[in-house]
mmCIF file with all atom_site columns, C-alpha atoms in Angstrom:
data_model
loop_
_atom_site.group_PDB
_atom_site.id
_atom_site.type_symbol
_atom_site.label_atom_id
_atom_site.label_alt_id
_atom_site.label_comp_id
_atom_site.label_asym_id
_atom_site.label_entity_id
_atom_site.label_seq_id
_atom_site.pdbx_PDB_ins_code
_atom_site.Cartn_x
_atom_site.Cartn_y
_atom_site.Cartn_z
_atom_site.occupancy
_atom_site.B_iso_or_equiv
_atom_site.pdbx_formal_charge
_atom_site.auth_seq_id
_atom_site.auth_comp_id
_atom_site.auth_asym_id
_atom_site.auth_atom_id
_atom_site.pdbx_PDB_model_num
ATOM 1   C CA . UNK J 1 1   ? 5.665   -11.276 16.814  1.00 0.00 ? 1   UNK J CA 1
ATOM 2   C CA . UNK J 1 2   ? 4.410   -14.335 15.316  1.00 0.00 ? 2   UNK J CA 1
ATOM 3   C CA . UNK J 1 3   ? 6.835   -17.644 14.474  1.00 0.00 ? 3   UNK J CA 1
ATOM 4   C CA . UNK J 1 4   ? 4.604   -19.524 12.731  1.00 0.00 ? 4   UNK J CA 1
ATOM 5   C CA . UNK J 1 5   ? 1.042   -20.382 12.335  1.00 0.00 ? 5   UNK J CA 1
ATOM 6   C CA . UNK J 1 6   ? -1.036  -23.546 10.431  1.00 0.00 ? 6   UNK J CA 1
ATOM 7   C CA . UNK J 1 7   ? -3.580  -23.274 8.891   1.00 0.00 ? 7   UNK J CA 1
ATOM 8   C CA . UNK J 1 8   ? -6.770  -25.757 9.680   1.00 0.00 ? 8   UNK J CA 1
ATOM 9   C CA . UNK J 1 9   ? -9.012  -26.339 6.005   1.00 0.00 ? 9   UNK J CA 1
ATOM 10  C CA . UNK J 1 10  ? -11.738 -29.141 6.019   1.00 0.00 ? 10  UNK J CA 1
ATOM 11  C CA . UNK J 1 11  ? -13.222 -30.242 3.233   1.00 0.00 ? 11  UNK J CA 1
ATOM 12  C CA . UNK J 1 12  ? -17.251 -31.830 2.740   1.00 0.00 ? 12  UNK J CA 1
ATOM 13  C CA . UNK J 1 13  ? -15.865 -34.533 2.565   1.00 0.00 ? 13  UNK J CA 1
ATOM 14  C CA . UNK J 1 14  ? -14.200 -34.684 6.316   1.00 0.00 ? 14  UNK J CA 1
ATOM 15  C CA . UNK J 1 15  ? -10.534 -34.687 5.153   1.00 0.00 ? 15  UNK J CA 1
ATOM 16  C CA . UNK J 1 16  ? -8.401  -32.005 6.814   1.00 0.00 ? 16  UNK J CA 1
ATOM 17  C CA . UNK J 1 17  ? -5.333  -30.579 5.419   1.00 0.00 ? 17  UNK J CA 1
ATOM 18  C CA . UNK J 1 18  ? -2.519  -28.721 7.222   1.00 0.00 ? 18  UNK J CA 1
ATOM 19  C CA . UNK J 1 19  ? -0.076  -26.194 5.792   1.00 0.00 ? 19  UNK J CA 1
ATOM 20  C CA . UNK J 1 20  ? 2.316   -25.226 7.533   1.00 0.00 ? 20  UNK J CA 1
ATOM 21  C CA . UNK J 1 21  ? 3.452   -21.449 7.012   1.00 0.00 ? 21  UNK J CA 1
ATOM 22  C CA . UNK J 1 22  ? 6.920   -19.545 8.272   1.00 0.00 ? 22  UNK J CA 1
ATOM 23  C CA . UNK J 1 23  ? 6.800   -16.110 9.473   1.00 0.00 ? 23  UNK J CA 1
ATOM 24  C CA . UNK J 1 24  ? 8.903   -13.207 10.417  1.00 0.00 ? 24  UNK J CA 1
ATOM 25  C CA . UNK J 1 25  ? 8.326   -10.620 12.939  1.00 0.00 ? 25  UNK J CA 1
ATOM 26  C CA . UNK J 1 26  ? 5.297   -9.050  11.796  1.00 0.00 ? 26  UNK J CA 1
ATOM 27  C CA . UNK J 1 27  ? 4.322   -5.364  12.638  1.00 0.00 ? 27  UNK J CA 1
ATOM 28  C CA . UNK J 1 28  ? 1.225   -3.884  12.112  1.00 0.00 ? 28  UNK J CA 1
ATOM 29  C CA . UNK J 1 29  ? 0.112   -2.853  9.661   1.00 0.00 ? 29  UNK J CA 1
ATOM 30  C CA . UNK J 1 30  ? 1.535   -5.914  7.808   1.00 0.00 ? 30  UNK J CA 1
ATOM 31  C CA . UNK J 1 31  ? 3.236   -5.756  4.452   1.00 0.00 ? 31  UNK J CA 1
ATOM 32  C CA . UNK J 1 32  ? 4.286   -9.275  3.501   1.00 0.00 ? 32  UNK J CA 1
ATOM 33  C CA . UNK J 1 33  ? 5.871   -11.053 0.807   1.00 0.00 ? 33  UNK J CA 1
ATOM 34  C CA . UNK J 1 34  ? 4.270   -14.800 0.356   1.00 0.00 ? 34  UNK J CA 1
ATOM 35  C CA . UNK J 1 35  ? 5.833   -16.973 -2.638  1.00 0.00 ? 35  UNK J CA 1
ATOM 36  C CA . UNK J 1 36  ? 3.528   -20.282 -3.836  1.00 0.00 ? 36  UNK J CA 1
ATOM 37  C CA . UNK J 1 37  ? 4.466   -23.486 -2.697  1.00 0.00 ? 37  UNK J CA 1
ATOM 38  C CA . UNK J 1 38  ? 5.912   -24.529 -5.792  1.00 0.00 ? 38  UNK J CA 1
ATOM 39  C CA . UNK J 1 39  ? 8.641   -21.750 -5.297  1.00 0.00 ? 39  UNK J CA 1
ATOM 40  C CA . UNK J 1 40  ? 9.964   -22.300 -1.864  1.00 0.00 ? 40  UNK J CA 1
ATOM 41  C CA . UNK J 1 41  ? 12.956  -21.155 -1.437  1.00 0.00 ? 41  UNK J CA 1
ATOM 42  C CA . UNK J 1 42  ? 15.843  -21.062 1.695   1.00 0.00 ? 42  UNK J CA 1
ATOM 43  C CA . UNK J 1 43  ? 15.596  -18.219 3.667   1.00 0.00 ? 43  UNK J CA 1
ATOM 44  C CA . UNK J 1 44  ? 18.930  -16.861 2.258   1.00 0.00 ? 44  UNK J CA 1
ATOM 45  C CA . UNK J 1 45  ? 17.379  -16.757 -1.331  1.00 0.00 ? 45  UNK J CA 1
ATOM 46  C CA . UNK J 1 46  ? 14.108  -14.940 0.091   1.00 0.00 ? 46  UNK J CA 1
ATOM 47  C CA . UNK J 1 47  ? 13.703  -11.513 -1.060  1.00 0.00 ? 47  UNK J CA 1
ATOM 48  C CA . UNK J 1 48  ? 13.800  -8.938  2.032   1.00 0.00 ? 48  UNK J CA 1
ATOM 49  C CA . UNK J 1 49  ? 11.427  -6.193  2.581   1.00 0.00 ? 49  UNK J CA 1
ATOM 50  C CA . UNK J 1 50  ? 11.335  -3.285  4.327   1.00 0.00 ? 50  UNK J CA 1
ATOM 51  C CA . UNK J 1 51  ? 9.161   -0.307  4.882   1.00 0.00 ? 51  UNK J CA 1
ATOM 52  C CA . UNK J 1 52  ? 8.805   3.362   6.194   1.00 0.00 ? 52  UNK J CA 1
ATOM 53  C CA . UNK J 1 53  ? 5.244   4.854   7.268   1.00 0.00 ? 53  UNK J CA 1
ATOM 54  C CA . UNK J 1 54  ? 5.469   7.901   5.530   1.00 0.00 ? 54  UNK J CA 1
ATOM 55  C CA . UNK J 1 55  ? 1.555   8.920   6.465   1.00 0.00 ? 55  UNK J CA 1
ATOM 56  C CA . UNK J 1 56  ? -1.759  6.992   7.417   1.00 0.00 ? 56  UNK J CA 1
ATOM 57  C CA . UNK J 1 57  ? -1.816  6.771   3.943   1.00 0.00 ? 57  UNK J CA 1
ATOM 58  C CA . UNK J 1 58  ? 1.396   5.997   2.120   1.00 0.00 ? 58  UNK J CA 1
ATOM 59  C CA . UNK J 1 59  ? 4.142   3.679   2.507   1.00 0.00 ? 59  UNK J CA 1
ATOM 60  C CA . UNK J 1 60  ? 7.267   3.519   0.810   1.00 0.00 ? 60  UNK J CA 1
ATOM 61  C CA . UNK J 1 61  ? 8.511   -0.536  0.322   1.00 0.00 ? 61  UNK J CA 1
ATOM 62  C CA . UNK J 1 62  ? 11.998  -1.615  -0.223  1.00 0.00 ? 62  UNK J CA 1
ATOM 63  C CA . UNK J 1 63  ? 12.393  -5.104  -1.707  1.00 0.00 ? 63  UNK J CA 1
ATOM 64  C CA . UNK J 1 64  ? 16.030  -6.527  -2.184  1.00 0.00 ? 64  UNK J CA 1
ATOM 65  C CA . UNK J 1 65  ? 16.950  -9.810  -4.128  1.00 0.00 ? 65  UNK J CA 1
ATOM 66  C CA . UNK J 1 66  ? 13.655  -10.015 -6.130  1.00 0.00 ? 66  UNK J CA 1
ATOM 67  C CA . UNK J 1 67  ? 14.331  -13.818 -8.775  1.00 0.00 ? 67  UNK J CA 1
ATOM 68  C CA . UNK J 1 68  ? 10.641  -14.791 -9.216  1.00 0.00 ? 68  UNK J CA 1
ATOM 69  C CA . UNK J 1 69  ? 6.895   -13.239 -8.805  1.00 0.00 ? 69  UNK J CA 1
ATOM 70  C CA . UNK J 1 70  ? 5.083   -12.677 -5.696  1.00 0.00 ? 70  UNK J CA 1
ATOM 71  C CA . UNK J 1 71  ? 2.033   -11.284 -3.644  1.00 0.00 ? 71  UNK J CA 1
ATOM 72  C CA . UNK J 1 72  ? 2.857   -8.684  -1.856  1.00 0.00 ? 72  UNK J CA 1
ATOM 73  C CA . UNK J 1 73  ? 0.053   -8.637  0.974   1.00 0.00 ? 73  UNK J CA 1
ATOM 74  C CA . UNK J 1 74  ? -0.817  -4.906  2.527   1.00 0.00 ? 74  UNK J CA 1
ATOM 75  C CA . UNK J 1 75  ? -2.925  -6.025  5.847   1.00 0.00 ? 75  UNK J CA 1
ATOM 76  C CA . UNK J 1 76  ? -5.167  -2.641  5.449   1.00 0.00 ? 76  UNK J CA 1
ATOM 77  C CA . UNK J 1 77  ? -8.533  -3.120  4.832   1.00 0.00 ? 77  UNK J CA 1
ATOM 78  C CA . UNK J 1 78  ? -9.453  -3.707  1.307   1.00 0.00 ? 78  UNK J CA 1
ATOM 79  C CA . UNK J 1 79  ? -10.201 -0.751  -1.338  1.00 0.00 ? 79  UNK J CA 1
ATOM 80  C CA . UNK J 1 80  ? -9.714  -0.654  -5.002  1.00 0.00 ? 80  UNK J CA 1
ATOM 81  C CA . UNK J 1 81  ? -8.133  2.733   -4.765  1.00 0.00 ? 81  UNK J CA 1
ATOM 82  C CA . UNK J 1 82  ? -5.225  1.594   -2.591  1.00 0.00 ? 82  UNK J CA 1
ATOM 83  C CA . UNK J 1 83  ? -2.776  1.997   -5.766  1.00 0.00 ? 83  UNK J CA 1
ATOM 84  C CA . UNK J 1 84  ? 1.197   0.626   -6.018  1.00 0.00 ? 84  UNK J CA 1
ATOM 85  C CA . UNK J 1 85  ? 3.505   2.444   -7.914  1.00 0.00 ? 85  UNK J CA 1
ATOM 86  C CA . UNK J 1 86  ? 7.093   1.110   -9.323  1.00 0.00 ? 86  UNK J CA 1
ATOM 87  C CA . UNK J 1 87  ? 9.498   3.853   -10.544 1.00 0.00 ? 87  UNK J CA 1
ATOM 88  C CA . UNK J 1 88  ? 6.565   5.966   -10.627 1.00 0.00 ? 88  UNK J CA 1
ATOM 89  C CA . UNK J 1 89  ? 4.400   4.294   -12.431 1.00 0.00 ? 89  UNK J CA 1
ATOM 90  C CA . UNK J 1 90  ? 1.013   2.339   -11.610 1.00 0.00 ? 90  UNK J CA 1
ATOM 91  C CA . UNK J 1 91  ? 0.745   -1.606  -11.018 1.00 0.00 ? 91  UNK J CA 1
ATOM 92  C CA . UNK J 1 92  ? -1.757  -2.756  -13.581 1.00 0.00 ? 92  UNK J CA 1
ATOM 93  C CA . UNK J 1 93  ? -5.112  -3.079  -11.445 1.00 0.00 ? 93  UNK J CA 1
ATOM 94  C CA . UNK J 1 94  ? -5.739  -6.462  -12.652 1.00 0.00 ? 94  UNK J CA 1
ATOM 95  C CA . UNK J 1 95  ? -2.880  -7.395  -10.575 1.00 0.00 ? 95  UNK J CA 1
ATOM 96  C CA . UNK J 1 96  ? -4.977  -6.175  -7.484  1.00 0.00 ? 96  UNK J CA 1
ATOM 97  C CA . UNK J 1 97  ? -6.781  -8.876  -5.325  1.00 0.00 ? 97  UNK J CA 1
ATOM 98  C CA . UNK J 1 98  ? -8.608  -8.843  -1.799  1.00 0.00 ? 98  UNK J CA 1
ATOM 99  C CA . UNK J 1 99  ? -7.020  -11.547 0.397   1.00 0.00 ? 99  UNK J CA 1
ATOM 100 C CA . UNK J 1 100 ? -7.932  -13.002 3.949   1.00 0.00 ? 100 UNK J CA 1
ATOM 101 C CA . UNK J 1 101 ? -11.226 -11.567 3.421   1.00 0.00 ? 101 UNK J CA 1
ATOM 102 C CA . UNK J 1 102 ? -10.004 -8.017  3.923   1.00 0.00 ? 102 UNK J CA 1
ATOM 103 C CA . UNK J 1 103 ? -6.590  -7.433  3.122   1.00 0.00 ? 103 UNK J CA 1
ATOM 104 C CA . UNK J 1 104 ? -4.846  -5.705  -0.136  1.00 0.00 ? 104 UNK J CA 1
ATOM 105 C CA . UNK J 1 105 ? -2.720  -7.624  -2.312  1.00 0.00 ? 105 UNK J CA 1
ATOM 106 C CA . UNK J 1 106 ? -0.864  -7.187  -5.505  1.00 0.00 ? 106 UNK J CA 1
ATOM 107 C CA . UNK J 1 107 ? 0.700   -9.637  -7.882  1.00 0.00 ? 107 UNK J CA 1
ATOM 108 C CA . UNK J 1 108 ? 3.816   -8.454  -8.939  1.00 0.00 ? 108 UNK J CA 1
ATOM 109 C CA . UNK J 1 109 ? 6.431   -9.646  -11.386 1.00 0.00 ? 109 UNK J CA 1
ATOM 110 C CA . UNK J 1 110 ? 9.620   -7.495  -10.724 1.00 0.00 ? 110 UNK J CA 1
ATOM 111 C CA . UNK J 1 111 ? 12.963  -8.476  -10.516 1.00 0.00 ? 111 UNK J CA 1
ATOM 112 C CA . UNK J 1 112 ? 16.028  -7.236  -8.661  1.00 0.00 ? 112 UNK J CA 1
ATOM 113 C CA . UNK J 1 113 ? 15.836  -4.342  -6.122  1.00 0.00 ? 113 UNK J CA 1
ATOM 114 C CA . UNK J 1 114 ? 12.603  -2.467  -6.499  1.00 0.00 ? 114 UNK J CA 1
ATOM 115 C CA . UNK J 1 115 ? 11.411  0.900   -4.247  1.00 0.00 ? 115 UNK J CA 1
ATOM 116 C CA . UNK J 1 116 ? 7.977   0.633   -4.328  1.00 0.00 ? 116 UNK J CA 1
ATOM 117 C CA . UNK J 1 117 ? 5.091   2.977   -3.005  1.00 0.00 ? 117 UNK J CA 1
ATOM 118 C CA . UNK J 1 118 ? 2.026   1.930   -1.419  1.00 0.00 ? 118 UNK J CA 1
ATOM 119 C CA . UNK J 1 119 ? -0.488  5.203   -1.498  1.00 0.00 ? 119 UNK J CA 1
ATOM 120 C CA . UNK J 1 120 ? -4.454  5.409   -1.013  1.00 0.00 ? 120 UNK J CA 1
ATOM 121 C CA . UNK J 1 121 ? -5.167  7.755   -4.199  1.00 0.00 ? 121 UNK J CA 1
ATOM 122 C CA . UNK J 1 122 ? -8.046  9.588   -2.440  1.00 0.00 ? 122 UNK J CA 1
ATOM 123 C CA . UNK J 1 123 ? -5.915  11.313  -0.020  1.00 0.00 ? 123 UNK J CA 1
ATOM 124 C CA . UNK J 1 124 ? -4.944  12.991  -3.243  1.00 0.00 ? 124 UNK J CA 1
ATOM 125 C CA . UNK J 1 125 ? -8.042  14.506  -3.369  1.00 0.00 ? 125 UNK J CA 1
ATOM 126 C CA . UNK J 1 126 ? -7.858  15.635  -0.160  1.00 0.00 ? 126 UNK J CA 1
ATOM 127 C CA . UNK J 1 127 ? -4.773  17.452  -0.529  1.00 0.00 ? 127 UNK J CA 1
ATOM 128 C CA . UNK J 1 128 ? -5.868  19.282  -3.466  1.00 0.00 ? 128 UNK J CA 1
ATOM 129 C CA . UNK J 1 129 ? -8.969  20.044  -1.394  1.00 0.00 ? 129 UNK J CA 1
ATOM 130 C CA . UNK J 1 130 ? -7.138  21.508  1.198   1.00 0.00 ? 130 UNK J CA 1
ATOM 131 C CA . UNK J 1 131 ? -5.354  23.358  -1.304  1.00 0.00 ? 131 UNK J CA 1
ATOM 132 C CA . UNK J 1 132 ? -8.074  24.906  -3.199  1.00 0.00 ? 132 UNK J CA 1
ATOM 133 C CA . UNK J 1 133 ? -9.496  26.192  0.144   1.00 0.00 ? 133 UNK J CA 1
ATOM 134 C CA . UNK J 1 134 ? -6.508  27.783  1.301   1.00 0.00 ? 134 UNK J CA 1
ATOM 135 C CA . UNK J 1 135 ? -6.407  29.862  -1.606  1.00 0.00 ? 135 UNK J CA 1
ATOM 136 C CA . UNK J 1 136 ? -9.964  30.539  -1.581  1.00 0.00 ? 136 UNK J CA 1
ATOM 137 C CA . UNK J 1 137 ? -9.921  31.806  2.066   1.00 0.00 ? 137 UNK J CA 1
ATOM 138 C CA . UNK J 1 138 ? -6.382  33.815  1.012   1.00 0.00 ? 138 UNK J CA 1
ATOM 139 C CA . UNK J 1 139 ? -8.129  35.469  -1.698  1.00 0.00 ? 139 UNK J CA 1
ATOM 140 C CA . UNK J 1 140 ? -11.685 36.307  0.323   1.00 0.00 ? 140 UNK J CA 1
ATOM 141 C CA . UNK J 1 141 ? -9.326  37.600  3.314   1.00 0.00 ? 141 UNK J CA 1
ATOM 142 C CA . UNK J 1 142 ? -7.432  40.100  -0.041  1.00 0.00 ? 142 UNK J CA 1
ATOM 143 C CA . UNK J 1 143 ? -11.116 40.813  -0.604  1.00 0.00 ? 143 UNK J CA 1
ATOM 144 C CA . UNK J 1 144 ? -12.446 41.759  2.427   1.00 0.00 ? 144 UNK J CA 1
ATOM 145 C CA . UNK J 1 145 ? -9.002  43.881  3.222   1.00 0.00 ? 145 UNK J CA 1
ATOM 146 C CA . UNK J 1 146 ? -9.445  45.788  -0.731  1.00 0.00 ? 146 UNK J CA 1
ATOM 147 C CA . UNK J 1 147 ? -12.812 46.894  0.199   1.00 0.00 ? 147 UNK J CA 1
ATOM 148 C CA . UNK J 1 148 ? -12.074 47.703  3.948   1.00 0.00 ? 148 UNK J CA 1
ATOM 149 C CA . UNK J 1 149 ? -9.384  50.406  2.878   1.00 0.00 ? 149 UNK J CA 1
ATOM 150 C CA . UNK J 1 150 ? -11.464 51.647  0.002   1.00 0.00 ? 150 UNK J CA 1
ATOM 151 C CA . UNK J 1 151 ? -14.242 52.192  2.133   1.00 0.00 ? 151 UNK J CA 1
ATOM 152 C CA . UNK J 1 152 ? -11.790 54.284  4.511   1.00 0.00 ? 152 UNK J CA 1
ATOM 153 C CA . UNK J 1 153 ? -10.831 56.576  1.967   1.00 0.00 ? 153 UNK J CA 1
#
């Protein structure tokens, strides 16, 4: 539940700059927008994001009042295959960076309202895993019952 926070950087050469950054209430895990500093903007023009948990794995992101391009920052820890889809269809990986050392981040220029989806593609995998056994213990289980009945005939 952060207000604000500044961020310490010193140079070799002994100079120290501050920057000043403005938060809002932050929940874990963190899914912020952060615009450059040559695009601030008031807080009315910000965009505003929201977003629902629907697993471990995938979020769904709302972003209203999208004018120029961001970073969206995911505060999970990094991994190529943590994809972003808009309408369905994959952010360019290019557009995928590791931030604060850890973090996920995507560059994104959208516009308007956008419904995004934040998924970790290997859970895919899972599924289908989980799938593919199901069926396989289905079928032995029709198996063993076939040959149980023909042997008591």
């Amino acid at each position: 539940n952060s207000v604000g926070a500044s961020i310490y950087i010193s140079g070799t050469n002994g100079i120290v700059k501050v920057e000043n950054i403005e938060l809002e209430k932050i929940i874990s895990p963190r899914i912020l927008l952060v615009n450059s500093k040559d695009q601030q903007t008031s807080v009315e023009e910000q965009p505003k994001i929201s977003f629902i948990q629907e697993n471990p794995t995938k979020y769904l992101v709302s972003i209203d009042k999208i004018k120029k391009p961001f970073f969206l920052i995911f505060s999970e820890g990094f991994d190529k295959r943590w994809k972003i889809y808009s309408k369905g269809k994959e952010i360019e990986e290019n557009n995928h960076f590791m931030v604060n050392g850890y973090a996920n981040a995507w560059y994104l220029d959208l516009k308007g309202d956008q419904e995004l989806t934040v998924e970790y593609w290997p859970q895919r995998l899972f599924y289908l895993g989980w799938v593919v056994s199901a069926i396989s213990l289905l079928l032995l289980i029709i198996y063993a019952l076939f040959k149980f009945l023909k042997k008591g005939k």
